Short mmCIF file of N, CA and C in Angstrom, two decimals:
data_model
loop_
_atom_site.label_atom_id
_atom_site.label_comp_id
_atom_site.label_asym_id
_atom_site.label_seq_id
_atom_site.Cartn_x
_atom_site.Cartn_y
_atom_site.Cartn_z
N MET A 1 0.83 -1.18 0.00
CA MET A 1 0.00 0.00 0.00
C MET A 1 0.88 1.25 0.00
N ALA A 2 0.26 2.35 -0.33
CA ALA A 2 0.98 3.62 -0.42
C ALA A 2 1.23 4.20 0.96
N ARG A 3 2.33 4.91 1.06
CA ARG A 3 2.64 5.62 2.30
C ARG A 3 1.64 6.75 2.51
N THR A 4 1.49 7.17 3.76
CA THR A 4 0.59 8.26 4.13
C THR A 4 1.39 9.56 4.19
N VAL A 5 0.82 10.63 3.66
CA VAL A 5 1.51 11.92 3.64
C VAL A 5 1.45 12.60 5.01
N VAL A 6 2.54 13.25 5.36
CA VAL A 6 2.61 14.10 6.55
C VAL A 6 2.71 15.54 6.04
N PRO A 7 1.66 16.34 6.22
CA PRO A 7 1.73 17.72 5.73
C PRO A 7 2.64 18.58 6.61
N TYR A 8 3.18 19.62 6.02
CA TYR A 8 3.99 20.57 6.78
C TYR A 8 3.10 21.49 7.61
N SER A 9 3.59 21.84 8.79
CA SER A 9 3.07 22.95 9.60
C SER A 9 4.20 23.97 9.60
N SER A 10 3.96 25.13 9.03
CA SER A 10 5.02 26.12 8.89
C SER A 10 5.16 26.96 10.15
N LEU A 11 6.38 26.99 10.68
CA LEU A 11 6.67 27.90 11.78
C LEU A 11 6.63 29.32 11.22
N VAL A 12 6.35 30.30 12.06
CA VAL A 12 6.15 31.67 11.61
C VAL A 12 7.31 32.53 12.12
N ALA A 13 8.03 33.14 11.19
CA ALA A 13 9.13 34.04 11.58
C ALA A 13 8.57 35.23 12.36
N ASN A 14 9.20 35.54 13.47
CA ASN A 14 8.79 36.67 14.31
C ASN A 14 7.32 36.57 14.71
N GLY A 15 6.84 35.34 14.84
CA GLY A 15 5.43 35.12 15.19
C GLY A 15 5.27 33.88 16.02
N SER A 16 4.12 33.25 15.90
CA SER A 16 3.84 32.07 16.70
C SER A 16 2.99 31.08 15.92
N LEU A 17 2.95 29.86 16.44
CA LEU A 17 2.14 28.79 15.84
C LEU A 17 1.58 27.97 16.98
N ALA A 18 0.26 27.82 17.03
CA ALA A 18 -0.36 26.96 18.04
C ALA A 18 0.03 25.51 17.76
N GLN A 19 0.17 24.72 18.82
CA GLN A 19 0.56 23.31 18.67
C GLN A 19 -0.42 22.60 17.75
N PRO A 20 0.05 22.10 16.58
CA PRO A 20 -0.84 21.34 15.69
C PRO A 20 -1.19 19.98 16.31
N ALA A 21 -2.33 19.45 15.92
CA ALA A 21 -2.76 18.14 16.43
C ALA A 21 -1.84 17.03 15.95
N GLY A 22 -1.24 17.21 14.78
CA GLY A 22 -0.39 16.17 14.21
C GLY A 22 -1.20 15.20 13.38
N THR A 23 -0.50 14.31 12.69
CA THR A 23 -1.11 13.29 11.84
C THR A 23 -0.95 11.95 12.53
N THR A 24 -2.01 11.17 12.56
CA THR A 24 -1.95 9.85 13.18
C THR A 24 -0.93 8.99 12.46
N ILE A 25 -0.07 8.34 13.22
CA ILE A 25 0.99 7.51 12.66
C ILE A 25 0.41 6.30 11.95
N ASP A 26 0.89 6.06 10.74
CA ASP A 26 0.51 4.87 9.95
C ASP A 26 1.71 3.93 9.96
N GLN A 27 1.81 3.11 11.00
CA GLN A 27 2.98 2.24 11.13
C GLN A 27 2.94 1.09 10.14
N SER A 28 1.79 0.76 9.60
CA SER A 28 1.69 -0.35 8.63
C SER A 28 2.32 -0.02 7.29
N ASN A 29 2.05 1.19 6.79
CA ASN A 29 2.49 1.57 5.44
C ASN A 29 3.66 2.53 5.44
N GLY A 30 3.96 3.15 6.58
CA GLY A 30 4.97 4.19 6.62
C GLY A 30 4.38 5.50 6.15
N MET A 31 5.19 6.55 6.23
CA MET A 31 4.71 7.88 5.89
C MET A 31 5.78 8.62 5.08
N TYR A 32 5.40 9.77 4.53
CA TYR A 32 6.36 10.56 3.77
C TYR A 32 6.00 12.03 3.83
N ILE A 33 6.99 12.87 3.58
CA ILE A 33 6.79 14.31 3.44
C ILE A 33 7.01 14.64 1.98
N ALA A 34 5.99 15.18 1.33
CA ALA A 34 6.08 15.53 -0.09
C ALA A 34 6.81 16.86 -0.25
N ALA A 35 7.48 17.04 -1.39
CA ALA A 35 8.21 18.28 -1.69
C ALA A 35 9.02 18.72 -0.47
N ALA A 36 9.77 17.79 0.07
CA ALA A 36 10.49 18.01 1.32
C ALA A 36 11.62 19.03 1.18
N ARG A 37 11.85 19.75 2.24
CA ARG A 37 12.97 20.67 2.38
C ARG A 37 13.74 20.19 3.61
N PRO A 38 14.58 19.16 3.47
CA PRO A 38 15.21 18.50 4.63
C PRO A 38 15.90 19.45 5.60
N GLU A 39 16.66 20.40 5.11
CA GLU A 39 17.39 21.31 6.00
C GLU A 39 16.47 22.24 6.78
N LEU A 40 15.22 22.34 6.36
CA LEU A 40 14.24 23.20 7.02
C LEU A 40 13.14 22.39 7.71
N THR A 41 13.37 21.09 7.90
CA THR A 41 12.36 20.19 8.44
C THR A 41 12.74 19.68 9.83
N ILE A 42 11.79 19.80 10.75
CA ILE A 42 11.93 19.23 12.08
C ILE A 42 10.67 18.40 12.34
N LEU A 43 10.86 17.17 12.78
CA LEU A 43 9.73 16.29 13.08
C LEU A 43 9.46 16.28 14.58
N ARG A 44 8.19 16.25 14.94
CA ARG A 44 7.76 16.02 16.31
C ARG A 44 7.01 14.70 16.31
N VAL A 45 7.56 13.69 17.00
CA VAL A 45 6.96 12.36 17.03
C VAL A 45 6.53 12.05 18.46
N ALA A 46 5.24 11.75 18.64
CA ALA A 46 4.69 11.42 19.95
C ALA A 46 4.28 9.95 19.97
N ASN A 47 4.71 9.24 21.01
CA ASN A 47 4.44 7.81 21.15
C ASN A 47 3.41 7.60 22.27
N THR A 48 2.26 6.99 21.94
CA THR A 48 1.25 6.69 22.96
C THR A 48 1.22 5.21 23.30
N ASN A 49 2.11 4.41 22.69
CA ASN A 49 2.19 2.98 23.01
C ASN A 49 2.81 2.82 24.40
N GLY A 50 2.51 1.73 25.06
CA GLY A 50 3.00 1.48 26.41
C GLY A 50 4.46 1.11 26.51
N THR A 51 5.15 0.96 25.39
CA THR A 51 6.58 0.65 25.40
C THR A 51 7.31 1.56 24.44
N ASP A 52 8.62 1.69 24.64
CA ASP A 52 9.44 2.50 23.74
C ASP A 52 9.28 1.96 22.31
N ARG A 53 9.28 2.85 21.33
CA ARG A 53 9.17 2.47 19.93
C ARG A 53 10.19 3.26 19.12
N VAL A 54 10.55 2.71 17.95
CA VAL A 54 11.57 3.31 17.09
C VAL A 54 10.93 3.88 15.83
N VAL A 55 11.30 5.12 15.51
CA VAL A 55 10.93 5.76 14.25
C VAL A 55 12.21 5.82 13.41
N THR A 56 12.08 5.54 12.11
CA THR A 56 13.25 5.49 11.23
C THR A 56 13.06 6.45 10.06
N ILE A 57 14.02 7.36 9.92
CA ILE A 57 14.06 8.24 8.75
C ILE A 57 14.91 7.50 7.72
N LYS A 58 14.33 7.19 6.58
CA LYS A 58 14.99 6.36 5.58
C LYS A 58 16.09 7.12 4.83
N ALA A 59 17.20 6.43 4.59
CA ALA A 59 18.26 7.00 3.77
C ALA A 59 17.71 7.27 2.37
N GLY A 60 18.21 8.31 1.74
CA GLY A 60 17.72 8.70 0.42
C GLY A 60 18.31 7.88 -0.71
N ASP A 61 17.78 8.13 -1.90
CA ASP A 61 18.26 7.49 -3.13
C ASP A 61 19.53 8.19 -3.61
N ASN A 62 20.43 7.43 -4.16
CA ASN A 62 21.67 7.99 -4.73
C ASN A 62 21.65 7.76 -6.24
N PRO A 63 21.58 8.83 -7.06
CA PRO A 63 21.37 10.22 -6.69
C PRO A 63 19.91 10.47 -6.33
N PRO A 64 19.57 11.54 -5.72
CA PRO A 64 20.33 12.74 -5.40
C PRO A 64 21.05 12.69 -4.04
N ALA A 65 20.72 11.74 -3.17
CA ALA A 65 21.31 11.72 -1.83
C ALA A 65 22.66 11.00 -1.87
N LEU A 66 23.71 11.75 -2.19
CA LEU A 66 25.03 11.15 -2.34
C LEU A 66 25.55 10.55 -1.05
N ALA A 67 25.06 11.00 0.10
CA ALA A 67 25.47 10.45 1.40
C ALA A 67 24.47 9.43 1.93
N GLY A 68 23.57 8.98 1.09
CA GLY A 68 22.56 8.01 1.51
C GLY A 68 23.17 6.71 2.02
N GLY A 69 24.40 6.42 1.60
CA GLY A 69 25.09 5.21 2.05
C GLY A 69 25.38 5.22 3.54
N GLN A 70 25.25 6.36 4.20
CA GLN A 70 25.43 6.42 5.65
C GLN A 70 24.31 5.69 6.37
N GLY A 71 23.22 5.42 5.66
CA GLY A 71 22.13 4.62 6.21
C GLY A 71 21.02 5.44 6.83
N ASP A 72 20.05 4.68 7.34
CA ASP A 72 18.88 5.25 7.98
C ASP A 72 19.24 5.91 9.31
N LEU A 73 18.35 6.75 9.79
CA LEU A 73 18.47 7.32 11.13
C LEU A 73 17.34 6.74 11.97
N ALA A 74 17.68 5.94 12.98
CA ALA A 74 16.69 5.33 13.87
C ALA A 74 16.72 6.04 15.21
N VAL A 75 15.54 6.47 15.68
CA VAL A 75 15.42 7.21 16.93
C VAL A 75 14.37 6.52 17.81
N THR A 76 14.72 6.27 19.06
CA THR A 76 13.79 5.68 20.01
C THR A 76 12.96 6.78 20.67
N VAL A 77 11.64 6.56 20.70
CA VAL A 77 10.72 7.49 21.34
C VAL A 77 10.17 6.79 22.59
N ALA A 78 10.28 7.45 23.72
CA ALA A 78 9.88 6.86 25.01
C ALA A 78 8.41 6.46 25.03
N ALA A 79 8.10 5.52 25.92
CA ALA A 79 6.76 4.95 26.04
C ALA A 79 5.73 5.94 26.56
N THR A 80 4.49 5.68 26.22
CA THR A 80 3.27 6.28 26.75
C THR A 80 3.07 7.75 26.41
N SER A 81 3.95 8.61 26.82
CA SER A 81 3.77 10.04 26.53
C SER A 81 5.06 10.65 26.01
N GLY A 82 5.94 9.81 25.44
CA GLY A 82 7.21 10.28 24.93
C GLY A 82 7.05 11.15 23.70
N VAL A 83 7.82 12.20 23.64
CA VAL A 83 7.85 13.09 22.48
C VAL A 83 9.31 13.30 22.11
N GLN A 84 9.61 13.15 20.83
CA GLN A 84 10.98 13.33 20.35
C GLN A 84 10.94 14.31 19.18
N PHE A 85 11.82 15.31 19.22
CA PHE A 85 12.01 16.21 18.09
C PHE A 85 13.21 15.71 17.31
N ILE A 86 13.07 15.57 15.99
CA ILE A 86 14.11 15.00 15.15
C ILE A 86 14.35 15.93 13.98
N GLY A 87 15.62 16.22 13.68
CA GLY A 87 15.96 17.07 12.55
C GLY A 87 16.59 18.35 13.04
N PRO A 88 16.91 19.25 12.14
CA PRO A 88 16.75 19.18 10.68
C PRO A 88 17.65 18.10 10.06
N PHE A 89 17.44 17.86 8.78
CA PHE A 89 18.08 16.75 8.08
C PHE A 89 18.97 17.25 6.94
N GLU A 90 19.90 16.42 6.53
CA GLU A 90 20.75 16.73 5.38
C GLU A 90 20.10 16.15 4.12
N SER A 91 19.85 17.00 3.14
CA SER A 91 19.26 16.49 1.89
C SER A 91 20.20 15.48 1.24
N GLY A 92 21.50 15.67 1.41
CA GLY A 92 22.48 14.76 0.83
C GLY A 92 22.45 13.37 1.41
N ARG A 93 21.69 13.18 2.49
CA ARG A 93 21.56 11.85 3.10
C ARG A 93 20.13 11.31 3.04
N PHE A 94 19.12 12.18 3.11
CA PHE A 94 17.75 11.68 3.31
C PHE A 94 16.75 11.94 2.19
N ILE A 95 17.08 12.74 1.19
CA ILE A 95 16.09 13.06 0.15
C ILE A 95 15.97 11.89 -0.83
N GLN A 96 14.74 11.54 -1.17
CA GLN A 96 14.48 10.49 -2.15
C GLN A 96 14.48 11.10 -3.55
N ALA A 97 14.58 10.28 -4.56
CA ALA A 97 14.63 10.75 -5.95
C ALA A 97 13.39 11.55 -6.33
N ASP A 98 12.25 11.25 -5.69
CA ASP A 98 11.01 11.97 -6.01
C ASP A 98 10.81 13.21 -5.15
N GLY A 99 11.84 13.60 -4.36
CA GLY A 99 11.77 14.81 -3.55
C GLY A 99 11.10 14.63 -2.20
N THR A 100 10.88 13.39 -1.77
CA THR A 100 10.24 13.14 -0.49
C THR A 100 11.24 12.73 0.58
N ILE A 101 10.80 12.76 1.82
CA ILE A 101 11.49 12.11 2.94
C ILE A 101 10.58 10.98 3.38
N GLU A 102 11.12 9.78 3.51
CA GLU A 102 10.33 8.62 3.92
C GLU A 102 10.58 8.28 5.38
N ILE A 103 9.50 7.90 6.08
CA ILE A 103 9.56 7.63 7.51
C ILE A 103 8.88 6.29 7.78
N ASP A 104 9.56 5.42 8.52
CA ASP A 104 9.01 4.12 8.91
C ASP A 104 8.89 4.06 10.43
N PHE A 105 7.99 3.19 10.91
CA PHE A 105 7.74 3.05 12.33
C PHE A 105 7.78 1.58 12.73
N ALA A 106 8.24 1.32 13.96
CA ALA A 106 8.25 -0.04 14.49
C ALA A 106 6.81 -0.54 14.61
N ALA A 107 6.65 -1.86 14.60
CA ALA A 107 5.34 -2.47 14.77
C ALA A 107 4.70 -1.95 16.05
N SER A 108 3.41 -1.75 16.02
CA SER A 108 2.61 -1.29 17.16
C SER A 108 2.91 0.14 17.59
N PHE A 109 3.64 0.90 16.78
CA PHE A 109 3.89 2.31 17.10
C PHE A 109 2.55 3.03 16.99
N ALA A 110 2.18 3.76 18.01
CA ALA A 110 0.94 4.53 18.00
C ALA A 110 1.25 5.95 18.46
N GLY A 111 0.54 6.91 17.90
CA GLY A 111 0.76 8.30 18.29
C GLY A 111 0.56 9.22 17.10
N THR A 112 1.27 10.35 17.13
CA THR A 112 1.15 11.34 16.07
C THR A 112 2.52 11.82 15.63
N ILE A 113 2.54 12.37 14.42
CA ILE A 113 3.75 12.98 13.88
C ILE A 113 3.37 14.32 13.27
N THR A 114 4.24 15.30 13.47
CA THR A 114 4.08 16.63 12.88
C THR A 114 5.39 17.00 12.20
N ALA A 115 5.30 17.50 10.97
CA ALA A 115 6.48 17.98 10.26
C ALA A 115 6.44 19.51 10.27
N PHE A 116 7.42 20.11 10.93
CA PHE A 116 7.52 21.57 10.97
C PHE A 116 8.49 22.04 9.90
N ARG A 117 8.10 23.12 9.22
CA ARG A 117 9.00 23.76 8.26
C ARG A 117 9.49 25.07 8.87
N VAL A 118 10.80 25.18 9.00
CA VAL A 118 11.42 26.39 9.56
C VAL A 118 11.46 27.45 8.47
N PRO A 119 11.05 28.69 8.78
CA PRO A 119 11.08 29.74 7.75
C PRO A 119 12.52 30.11 7.41
N ARG A 120 12.73 30.50 6.17
CA ARG A 120 14.05 30.93 5.71
C ARG A 120 14.16 32.43 5.75
N GLY A 121 15.37 32.91 5.99
CA GLY A 121 15.71 34.33 5.86
C GLY A 121 14.73 35.30 6.44
N THR A 122 14.75 35.48 7.76
CA THR A 122 13.83 36.42 8.37
C THR A 122 14.48 37.76 8.56
#
């Protein structure tokens, strides 16, 4: 099946952003960020499962991700109410050929994910 999209929530330069609800994690199919800007992307991953779970940012395709050979980035998110901020990312390691960032989750991972886009040049 197809991965589920994670939309961007844009941070506001010299302003504020109310905490977004986030997107429910699709651990079965994985998720992706379309038209990704890796260097301007920060993920907020919340785990509601009763045990620690791992989220994996997939290494990119070579080309364009010439450093994709460094492999995936696996991050453990604490159980029950754990929240982990991950990123920003190097496009040279994580961008896919179609311009996406792909994200996988351990079995039984439950919770939400939010992709924040940092504003450029304020």
